Amino acid sequence: MLKLNVKNETSRLRAVILGTAKSNGPTPSVSECYDPKSIQHVLAGTYPKEEDMVEEMEAVAAVFKKYDVTVYRPEVIENCNQIFSRDIAFVIEDKIIRANILPNREEEVEAIRYVWNQIDRKNRIVLPEDCHVEGGDVMPWNDYIFIGTYTGEDYASYITARTNKAAVISIQEMFPHKKVKSFELRKSNTDPKENALHLDCCFNPLGKGKAIIHKNGFLIEEEYEWLVNFFGKDNVFEITKGEMYEMYSNVFSISEDVVISEKSFTRLNKWLREQGFTVEEVPYAEIGKQEGLLRCTTLPLIRD
């Protein structure tokens, strides 16, 4: 049996599910895209090729191997995008919670069934149908659980709104000893620079008490201010709209002082090294064209 343990985003990683780009399927049509950045690349003829994305994900797998992390991969489904494992489930403490995702992504959940079945049945959680949630919006942070959400009345009109109020309430009830703090995110179906698809697209806590943040990703300034004050202004790396678009906040921590980051994020990577982090740089720009990056493609199962 797998004994899950995830209390935060930065404790030493021991086991993870890394998505796969194999048999990713043809370039989608605009109507098949779930986010404005993918649409942009489909229209421009620059949508990523399968072989490039496979290569990028293998670079991450190699970093995990270097740090002796156990890596699980989804079973490959023919012609199916299975890159973003964070979307389909997430772990808080010793529980795995299945995300209620877009209905035509059910297959992706089946592809990690062999991992799910290794977890004690009482720790496998399927939320009620009215709870919409994806793992990119959920961040366990010690005594807190940070959750990105959108509660506007026009929620249903945003394909980019993935986590609703019902899910926030449900998670709070499941973990009564935690402080659940939700953040309203800015949503756009058409402009990726005005869209925070998930909380990890505009915010990410790091080890050593640091964090990356993009102010415009938050709809309510007080909520953004709360986070800045929580970490302390001097500990926060503020990213620009262009950097958010490139997914600067979507890095992934292997431990308190080791971060996997995209190799072109020069300003961020320099800052991280100045703060004493070891930065493992990988090429991930092709995957980034689908409005997701390193955190989106990884589903941590066990941390120290």
Coordinates of C-alpha atoms in Angstrom, one line a residue:
M1 CA 0.0 0.0 0.0
L2 CA 1.1 3.6 -0.7
K3 CA 1.2 5.7 2.4
L4 CA 0.4 9.2 1.1
N5 CA 1.8 12.3 2.8
V6 CA 1.7 15.8 1.5
K7 CA 1.5 18.7 4.0
N8 CA 3.0 21.5 1.9
E9 CA 4.5 22.3 -1.5
T10 CA 8.2 22.1 -0.5
S11 CA 9.1 19.2 1.8
R12 CA 11.4 16.6 0.3
L13 CA 9.6 14.8 -2.5
R14 CA 9.7 10.9 -2.4
A15 CA 7.0 9.9 -4.9
V16 CA 5.1 11.7 -7.7
I17 CA 2.9 11.0 -10.7
L18 CA 4.4 12.7 -13.8
G19 CA 2.1 13.1 -16.8
T20 CA 2.9 11.7 -20.2
A21 CA 2.9 13.3 -23.7
K22 CA 3.0 10.0 -25.5
S23 CA 0.2 9.4 -28.0
N24 CA -1.0 12.9 -27.3
G25 CA -3.3 13.0 -30.3
P26 CA -3.6 15.5 -33.2
T27 CA -3.6 19.2 -32.8
P28 CA -7.0 20.1 -31.3
S29 CA -9.5 22.3 -33.0
V30 CA -10.3 25.7 -31.4
S31 CA -13.5 24.2 -30.0
E32 CA -11.6 21.4 -28.4
C33 CA -9.3 23.7 -26.4
Y34 CA -9.8 24.4 -22.7
D35 CA -7.8 27.6 -22.4
P36 CA -7.0 30.8 -24.3
K37 CA -3.3 30.1 -24.7
S38 CA -3.8 26.8 -26.5
I39 CA -6.3 28.5 -28.8
Q40 CA -3.7 31.2 -29.6
H41 CA -1.2 28.5 -30.6
V42 CA -3.7 26.5 -32.6
L43 CA -4.6 29.6 -34.6
A44 CA -1.0 30.6 -35.1
G45 CA 0.1 27.1 -36.2
T46 CA 2.5 26.9 -33.3
Y47 CA 0.8 24.3 -31.2
P48 CA 3.4 21.9 -29.7
K49 CA 4.5 18.7 -31.4
E50 CA 4.3 15.4 -29.5
E51 CA 7.9 14.5 -29.9
D52 CA 9.1 17.8 -28.5
M53 CA 6.8 17.5 -25.4
V54 CA 7.9 13.9 -24.8
E55 CA 11.5 15.1 -24.8
E56 CA 10.7 17.9 -22.3
M57 CA 8.9 15.6 -19.9
E58 CA 11.8 13.1 -20.1
A59 CA 14.1 15.9 -18.9
V60 CA 11.9 16.3 -15.8
A61 CA 11.9 12.5 -15.3
A62 CA 15.7 12.6 -15.4
V63 CA 15.8 15.3 -12.6
F64 CA 13.5 13.1 -10.5
K65 CA 15.8 10.2 -11.0
K66 CA 18.8 12.3 -10.0
Y67 CA 17.1 13.0 -6.7
D68 CA 15.9 9.4 -6.2
V69 CA 12.2 10.2 -6.4
T70 CA 9.8 7.3 -7.3
V71 CA 8.0 8.3 -10.5
Y72 CA 4.7 6.9 -11.6
R73 CA 3.4 7.6 -15.1
P74 CA -0.2 7.3 -16.4
E75 CA -1.0 4.3 -18.6
V76 CA -0.9 5.6 -22.1
I77 CA -4.3 6.1 -23.8
E78 CA -4.2 6.5 -27.5
N79 CA -4.7 10.0 -28.9
C80 CA -5.3 11.5 -25.4
N81 CA -3.6 14.5 -23.8
Q82 CA -2.4 13.2 -20.4
I83 CA 0.2 15.8 -19.7
F84 CA -1.4 17.6 -16.8
S85 CA -1.6 15.1 -14.0
R86 CA -2.2 17.8 -11.4
D87 CA -5.6 18.4 -13.0
I88 CA -7.0 15.0 -12.3
A89 CA -6.3 14.5 -8.6
F90 CA -4.4 16.0 -5.6
V91 CA -3.1 14.8 -2.2
I92 CA -3.6 16.6 1.1
E93 CA -2.1 14.8 4.1
D94 CA -2.8 11.1 3.6
K95 CA -5.8 11.5 1.3
I96 CA -6.0 11.5 -2.5
I97 CA -8.9 13.6 -3.8
R98 CA -10.2 12.9 -7.3
A99 CA -10.7 16.2 -9.1
N100 CA -14.1 16.8 -10.7
I101 CA -12.9 17.7 -14.1
L102 CA -14.2 18.5 -17.5
P103 CA -16.4 15.5 -18.3
N104 CA -14.4 14.4 -21.4
R105 CA -11.3 13.9 -19.3
E106 CA -12.6 11.0 -17.3
E107 CA -10.2 8.6 -19.2
E108 CA -7.2 10.4 -17.7
V109 CA -8.4 9.4 -14.2
E110 CA -8.7 5.8 -15.3
A111 CA -5.1 5.9 -16.5
I112 CA -3.8 6.3 -12.9
R113 CA -6.2 3.7 -11.5
Y114 CA -3.3 1.4 -10.8
V115 CA -1.9 4.0 -8.4
W116 CA -5.3 4.8 -6.9
N117 CA -5.8 1.2 -6.1
Q118 CA -2.6 1.1 -4.0
I119 CA -4.0 3.6 -1.6
D120 CA -6.1 2.6 1.4
R121 CA -9.8 2.8 0.4
K122 CA -10.7 5.1 3.2
N123 CA -8.2 7.7 2.0
R124 CA -9.5 7.8 -1.6
I125 CA -12.0 10.7 -1.8
V126 CA -14.5 11.4 -4.6
L127 CA -16.2 14.7 -4.0
P128 CA -19.9 15.3 -4.6
E129 CA -20.8 16.1 -8.2
D130 CA -21.5 19.8 -7.5
C131 CA -18.0 20.4 -6.3
H132 CA -15.8 21.5 -9.2
V133 CA -12.1 21.4 -8.4
E134 CA -8.7 20.9 -10.1
G135 CA -5.4 20.3 -8.4
G136 CA -3.8 23.4 -9.8
D137 CA -6.1 25.5 -7.6
V138 CA -5.3 23.5 -4.4
M139 CA -2.1 24.1 -2.3
P140 CA -1.6 22.5 1.1
W141 CA 0.6 24.9 3.1
N142 CA 1.2 23.5 6.6
D143 CA -1.6 24.8 8.8
Y144 CA -3.3 26.3 5.7
I145 CA -4.9 25.1 2.5
F146 CA -4.8 27.8 -0.2
I147 CA -7.5 27.4 -2.9
G148 CA -8.0 29.4 -6.1
T149 CA -11.6 29.8 -7.0
Y150 CA -14.1 31.9 -9.0
T151 CA -17.5 32.6 -7.5
G152 CA -18.9 35.1 -10.0
E153 CA -22.5 34.5 -11.1
D154 CA -21.1 34.0 -14.6
Y155 CA -19.0 31.1 -13.5
A156 CA -20.6 28.7 -16.0
S157 CA -19.7 30.9 -18.9
Y158 CA -16.0 30.5 -18.2
I159 CA -14.3 27.4 -19.4
T160 CA -11.3 28.7 -17.5
A161 CA -13.2 28.7 -14.1
R162 CA -12.3 25.3 -12.7
T163 CA -12.9 25.4 -8.9
N164 CA -16.1 26.5 -7.3
K165 CA -17.3 27.6 -3.9
A166 CA -18.9 24.2 -3.2
A167 CA -15.5 22.5 -3.5
V168 CA -13.9 25.1 -1.1
I169 CA -16.6 24.3 1.5
S170 CA -16.2 20.6 1.0
I171 CA -12.5 20.7 1.5
Q172 CA -12.8 22.8 4.6
E173 CA -15.3 20.2 6.1
M174 CA -12.9 17.4 5.2
F175 CA -9.9 19.1 7.0
P176 CA -11.5 21.0 9.9
H177 CA -8.2 21.4 11.6
K178 CA -6.8 23.4 8.7
K179 CA -7.4 27.0 7.8
V180 CA -8.8 27.1 4.2
K181 CA -8.1 30.4 2.5
S182 CA -9.6 30.9 -0.9
F183 CA -8.6 33.5 -3.5
E184 CA -10.8 34.9 -6.3
L185 CA -8.9 34.6 -9.6
R186 CA -9.1 36.7 -12.8
K187 CA -10.7 34.7 -15.6
S188 CA -10.7 35.2 -19.4
N189 CA -11.8 32.7 -22.1
T190 CA -10.0 34.8 -24.8
D191 CA -6.9 36.6 -23.4
P192 CA -4.2 34.4 -21.7
K193 CA -2.5 37.5 -20.2
E194 CA -5.7 38.3 -18.3
N195 CA -6.4 34.7 -17.2
A196 CA -5.2 32.8 -14.1
L197 CA -6.3 29.3 -15.1
H198 CA -5.4 28.0 -11.7
L199 CA -3.9 29.5 -8.5
D200 CA -0.5 28.1 -9.5
C201 CA -0.6 30.2 -12.6
C202 CA -0.2 33.4 -10.5
F203 CA 1.2 32.2 -7.2
N204 CA 3.5 29.5 -5.9
P205 CA 5.0 29.1 -2.4
L206 CA 8.7 28.1 -2.3
G207 CA 11.0 26.8 0.4
K208 CA 13.0 29.2 2.7
G209 CA 9.8 31.2 3.2
K210 CA 9.8 32.6 -0.3
A211 CA 7.0 32.8 -2.9
I212 CA 6.3 33.9 -6.5
I213 CA 3.3 36.0 -7.2
H214 CA 1.5 38.0 -10.0
K215 CA -0.8 40.7 -8.7
N216 CA -3.2 40.9 -11.7
G217 CA -4.0 37.2 -11.3
F218 CA -6.1 38.1 -8.3
L219 CA -9.5 39.7 -8.6
I220 CA -9.5 41.2 -5.1
E221 CA -6.5 43.3 -4.2
E222 CA -6.9 42.5 -0.4
E223 CA -6.4 38.8 -1.1
Y224 CA -3.2 39.5 -3.0
E225 CA -2.1 41.8 -0.2
W226 CA -2.8 39.1 2.4
L227 CA -0.5 36.7 0.6
V228 CA 2.3 39.3 0.3
N229 CA 2.0 40.1 4.0
F230 CA 1.9 36.4 4.9
F231 CA 5.3 35.7 3.2
G232 CA 6.7 39.2 3.7
K233 CA 7.3 41.7 0.9
D234 CA 11.1 40.9 0.8
N235 CA 10.5 37.2 0.3
V236 CA 8.2 37.6 -2.6
F237 CA 9.2 37.6 -6.3
E238 CA 6.7 39.7 -8.2
I239 CA 6.3 38.6 -11.9
T240 CA 5.0 40.7 -14.8
K241 CA 2.0 40.0 -17.0
G242 CA 4.4 38.7 -19.7
E243 CA 6.1 36.4 -17.2
M244 CA 2.8 35.1 -15.9
Y245 CA 1.9 34.3 -19.5
E246 CA 5.2 32.3 -19.8
M247 CA 4.2 30.5 -16.6
Y248 CA 7.0 31.8 -14.3
S249 CA 5.0 30.9 -11.2
N250 CA 4.5 27.3 -12.3
V251 CA 7.8 25.9 -11.1
F252 CA 8.0 22.8 -8.9
S253 CA 9.9 22.2 -5.6
I254 CA 11.6 18.9 -5.0
S255 CA 12.7 20.1 -1.5
E256 CA 13.0 23.3 0.6
D257 CA 16.1 24.3 -1.5
V258 CA 15.7 22.5 -4.9
V259 CA 13.4 23.9 -7.6
I260 CA 12.8 22.7 -11.1
S261 CA 12.3 25.7 -13.4
E262 CA 12.1 26.4 -17.2
K263 CA 15.6 27.2 -18.6
S264 CA 14.4 30.5 -20.2
F265 CA 13.2 32.0 -16.9
T266 CA 16.5 33.9 -16.6
R267 CA 15.2 36.6 -14.2
L268 CA 13.5 34.2 -11.9
N269 CA 16.3 31.6 -11.9
K270 CA 18.9 34.2 -11.1
W271 CA 16.8 35.4 -8.2
L272 CA 16.3 31.8 -6.9
R273 CA 20.0 31.2 -7.0
E274 CA 20.6 34.4 -5.1
Q275 CA 18.2 33.2 -2.4
G276 CA 20.3 30.0 -2.1
F277 CA 18.2 27.6 -4.1
T278 CA 19.6 24.9 -6.4
V279 CA 17.8 25.4 -9.7
E280 CA 17.4 22.4 -12.0
E281 CA 16.7 24.0 -15.4
V282 CA 14.7 22.0 -18.0
P283 CA 13.3 22.9 -21.4
Y284 CA 9.5 23.1 -20.9
A285 CA 8.4 25.9 -23.3
E286 CA 6.5 23.7 -25.7
I287 CA 4.4 22.3 -22.8
G288 CA 3.9 25.9 -21.6
K289 CA 2.0 26.6 -24.8
Q290 CA -1.0 24.8 -23.3
E291 CA -1.2 27.2 -20.3
G292 CA 0.4 24.8 -17.8
L293 CA 4.0 24.1 -16.7
L294 CA 6.0 22.1 -14.2
R295 CA 3.5 22.1 -11.2
C296 CA 0.7 21.3 -13.6
T297 CA 2.4 18.1 -14.9
T298 CA 3.3 16.7 -11.5
L299 CA 1.1 15.2 -8.8
P300 CA 3.1 14.7 -5.6
L301 CA 2.1 11.6 -3.6
I302 CA 4.7 11.5 -0.8
R303 CA 6.8 14.2 0.8
D304 CA 8.7 14.0 4.0

